[in-house]
Amino acid sequence: MNNSLEKFIRHERERKEILLMAHLVLGYPSLESNFKTVAALVSAGVELIELQFPHSEPMADGPVIAQANQISLSRGISIDNCFRFAEEVTSKYPSTKFLAMTYLNIVFKRTFESFCKEAVSAGLSGLIVADLTIETSSDLETHCKNQGLS
């Protein structure tokens, strides 16, 4: 176990029975609203926050999250916006762990190596790829491990 997210979870689990994790679709309803929501979640004691990078076809999500993705994209939210948002909240709330949630073609388009480097540079601790395939999982896992990303 050399991963900081795993260490964090194990340490926190020694102190308390359960951890709280929340999910936001970035840009829905707005990034300004997302900042306020993160502040409220952190003050409420949420330890892990999943930041969903919006996708045009979020097939692993239900209709409400899918609609939030569509609205976010229609308002011009980009992957670069998402990384900047992540960098701001990880800097402001260093005791909270933030993870990126996205889809394979977003990661693939930037290249696995580049996406993982950007995620770590933005302060993210982990990556969830909802539609990751068996064929691509070991390659992405290698890049994540190389960057210290769960």
mmCIF file of C-alpha atoms in Angstrom, residues 21-132:
data_model
loop_
_atom_site.group_PDB
_atom_site.id
_atom_site.type_symbol
_atom_site.label_atom_id
_atom_site.label_comp_id
_atom_site.label_asym_id
_atom_site.label_seq_id
_atom_site.Cartn_x
_atom_site.Cartn_y
_atom_site.Cartn_z
ATOM 1 C CA MET A 21 -18.258 10.356 0.010
ATOM 2 C CA ALA A 22 -20.164 12.793 -2.180
ATOM 3 C CA HIS A 23 -20.499 13.268 -5.936
ATOM 4 C CA LEU A 24 -20.742 16.443 -8.028
ATOM 5 C CA VAL A 25 -21.159 16.883 -11.766
ATOM 6 C CA LEU A 26 -18.807 19.764 -12.458
ATOM 7 C CA GLY A 27 -20.498 22.744 -14.022
ATOM 8 C CA TYR A 28 -23.965 21.740 -12.858
ATOM 9 C CA PRO A 29 -25.669 23.974 -12.154
ATOM 10 C CA SER A 30 -22.500 26.105 -12.315
ATOM 11 C CA LEU A 31 -18.890 26.017 -11.153
ATOM 12 C CA GLU A 32 -19.704 28.781 -8.673
ATOM 13 C CA SER A 33 -22.418 26.585 -7.195
ATOM 14 C CA ASN A 34 -19.988 23.650 -7.168
ATOM 15 C CA PHE A 35 -17.516 25.712 -5.081
ATOM 16 C CA LYS A 36 -20.248 26.473 -2.544
ATOM 17 C CA THR A 37 -21.329 22.839 -2.483
ATOM 18 C CA VAL A 38 -17.769 21.625 -1.885
ATOM 19 C CA ALA A 39 -17.401 24.129 0.977
ATOM 20 C CA ALA A 40 -20.632 22.863 2.555
ATOM 21 C CA LEU A 41 -19.630 19.214 2.098
ATOM 22 C CA VAL A 42 -16.216 19.764 3.657
ATOM 23 C CA SER A 43 -17.701 21.664 6.603
ATOM 24 C CA ALA A 44 -20.192 18.813 7.075
ATOM 25 C CA GLY A 45 -17.321 16.332 7.389
ATOM 26 C CA VAL A 46 -17.318 14.653 3.989
ATOM 27 C CA GLU A 47 -13.916 12.998 3.557
ATOM 28 C CA LEU A 48 -14.039 12.043 -0.136
ATOM 29 C CA ILE A 49 -15.540 14.032 -3.001
ATOM 30 C CA GLU A 50 -15.973 12.632 -6.485
ATOM 31 C CA LEU A 51 -15.775 15.309 -9.174
ATOM 32 C CA GLN A 52 -17.490 14.117 -12.332
ATOM 33 C CA PHE A 53 -15.998 15.533 -15.506
ATOM 34 C CA PRO A 54 -19.065 15.925 -17.747
ATOM 35 C CA HIS A 55 -19.431 13.696 -20.774
ATOM 36 C CA SER A 56 -21.805 13.851 -23.721
ATOM 37 C CA GLU A 57 -22.859 10.200 -23.399
ATOM 38 C CA PRO A 58 -22.682 9.236 -19.723
ATOM 39 C CA MET A 59 -24.001 5.713 -20.269
ATOM 40 C CA ALA A 60 -23.095 4.453 -16.788
ATOM 41 C CA ASP A 61 -25.173 7.170 -15.133
ATOM 42 C CA GLY A 62 -28.875 7.352 -14.498
ATOM 43 C CA PRO A 63 -31.177 9.930 -16.104
ATOM 44 C CA VAL A 64 -30.703 12.667 -13.491
ATOM 45 C CA ILE A 65 -26.892 12.575 -13.636
ATOM 46 C CA ALA A 66 -27.012 12.229 -17.435
ATOM 47 C CA GLN A 67 -29.145 15.366 -17.648
ATOM 48 C CA ALA A 68 -26.743 17.231 -15.345
ATOM 49 C CA ASN A 69 -23.890 16.229 -17.685
ATOM 50 C CA GLN A 70 -25.779 17.550 -20.701
ATOM 51 C CA ILE A 71 -26.634 20.840 -19.033
ATOM 52 C CA SER A 72 -23.051 21.306 -17.874
ATOM 53 C CA LEU A 73 -21.697 20.702 -21.373
ATOM 54 C CA SER A 74 -24.309 23.003 -22.918
ATOM 55 C CA ARG A 75 -22.962 25.754 -20.660
ATOM 56 C CA GLY A 76 -19.457 25.286 -22.030
ATOM 57 C CA ILE A 77 -17.748 23.321 -19.266
ATOM 58 C CA SER A 78 -14.547 21.747 -20.573
ATOM 59 C CA ILE A 79 -12.052 19.239 -19.227
ATOM 60 C CA ASP A 80 -9.623 22.122 -18.705
ATOM 61 C CA ASN A 81 -12.279 23.860 -16.560
ATOM 62 C CA CYS A 82 -12.615 20.659 -14.551
ATOM 63 C CA PHE A 83 -8.883 20.375 -13.901
ATOM 64 C CA ARG A 84 -8.729 24.045 -12.856
ATOM 65 C CA PHE A 85 -11.674 23.532 -10.505
ATOM 66 C CA ALA A 86 -9.980 20.462 -9.037
ATOM 67 C CA GLU A 87 -6.765 22.388 -8.507
ATOM 68 C CA GLU A 88 -8.617 25.139 -6.645
ATOM 69 C CA VAL A 89 -10.577 22.868 -4.315
ATOM 70 C CA THR A 90 -7.696 20.503 -3.583
ATOM 71 C CA SER A 91 -5.550 23.498 -2.637
ATOM 72 C CA LYS A 92 -8.260 25.046 -0.484
ATOM 73 C CA TYR A 93 -9.273 21.779 1.240
ATOM 74 C CA PRO A 94 -6.098 19.685 1.598
ATOM 75 C CA SER A 95 -7.565 17.385 4.261
ATOM 76 C CA THR A 96 -10.312 16.213 1.877
ATOM 77 C CA LYS A 97 -9.536 13.714 -0.872
ATOM 78 C CA PHE A 98 -10.897 14.462 -4.332
ATOM 79 C CA LEU A 99 -11.306 11.942 -7.140
ATOM 80 C CA ALA A 100 -12.085 12.458 -10.815
ATOM 81 C CA MET A 101 -14.939 10.455 -12.304
ATOM 82 C CA THR A 102 -15.117 10.349 -16.078
ATOM 83 C CA TYR A 103 -15.415 8.172 -19.155
ATOM 84 C CA LEU A 104 -12.754 6.367 -21.146
ATOM 85 C CA ASN A 105 -12.789 8.461 -24.307
ATOM 86 C CA ILE A 106 -12.082 11.639 -22.305
ATOM 87 C CA VAL A 107 -9.014 10.025 -20.754
ATOM 88 C CA PHE A 108 -8.009 8.357 -24.020
ATOM 89 C CA LYS A 109 -8.314 11.594 -26.012
ATOM 90 C CA ARG A 110 -5.741 13.314 -23.772
ATOM 91 C CA THR A 111 -3.687 10.062 -23.550
ATOM 92 C CA PHE A 112 -3.602 8.001 -20.390
ATOM 93 C CA GLU A 113 -0.232 9.404 -19.369
ATOM 94 C CA SER A 114 -1.231 13.034 -19.897
ATOM 95 C CA PHE A 115 -4.593 12.685 -18.138
ATOM 96 C CA CYS A 116 -2.999 11.018 -15.121
ATOM 97 C CA LYS A 117 -0.280 13.672 -14.916
ATOM 98 C CA GLU A 118 -2.884 16.454 -15.147
ATOM 99 C CA ALA A 119 -4.999 14.783 -12.471
ATOM 100 C CA VAL A 120 -2.082 14.564 -10.053
ATOM 101 C CA SER A 121 -0.976 18.100 -10.884
ATOM 102 C CA ALA A 122 -4.513 19.267 -10.026
ATOM 103 C CA GLY A 123 -4.267 17.519 -6.655
ATOM 104 C CA LEU A 124 -6.637 14.657 -7.409
ATOM 105 C CA SER A 125 -6.076 11.428 -5.474
ATOM 106 C CA GLY A 126 -7.965 8.957 -7.610
ATOM 107 C CA LEU A 127 -9.599 8.263 -10.925
ATOM 108 C CA ILE A 128 -12.877 6.477 -11.643
ATOM 109 C CA VAL A 129 -13.477 5.594 -15.289
ATOM 110 C CA ALA A 130 -17.063 4.382 -15.516
ATOM 111 C CA ASP A 131 -16.743 2.558 -18.826
ATOM 112 C CA LEU A 132 -13.188 1.244 -18.499
#
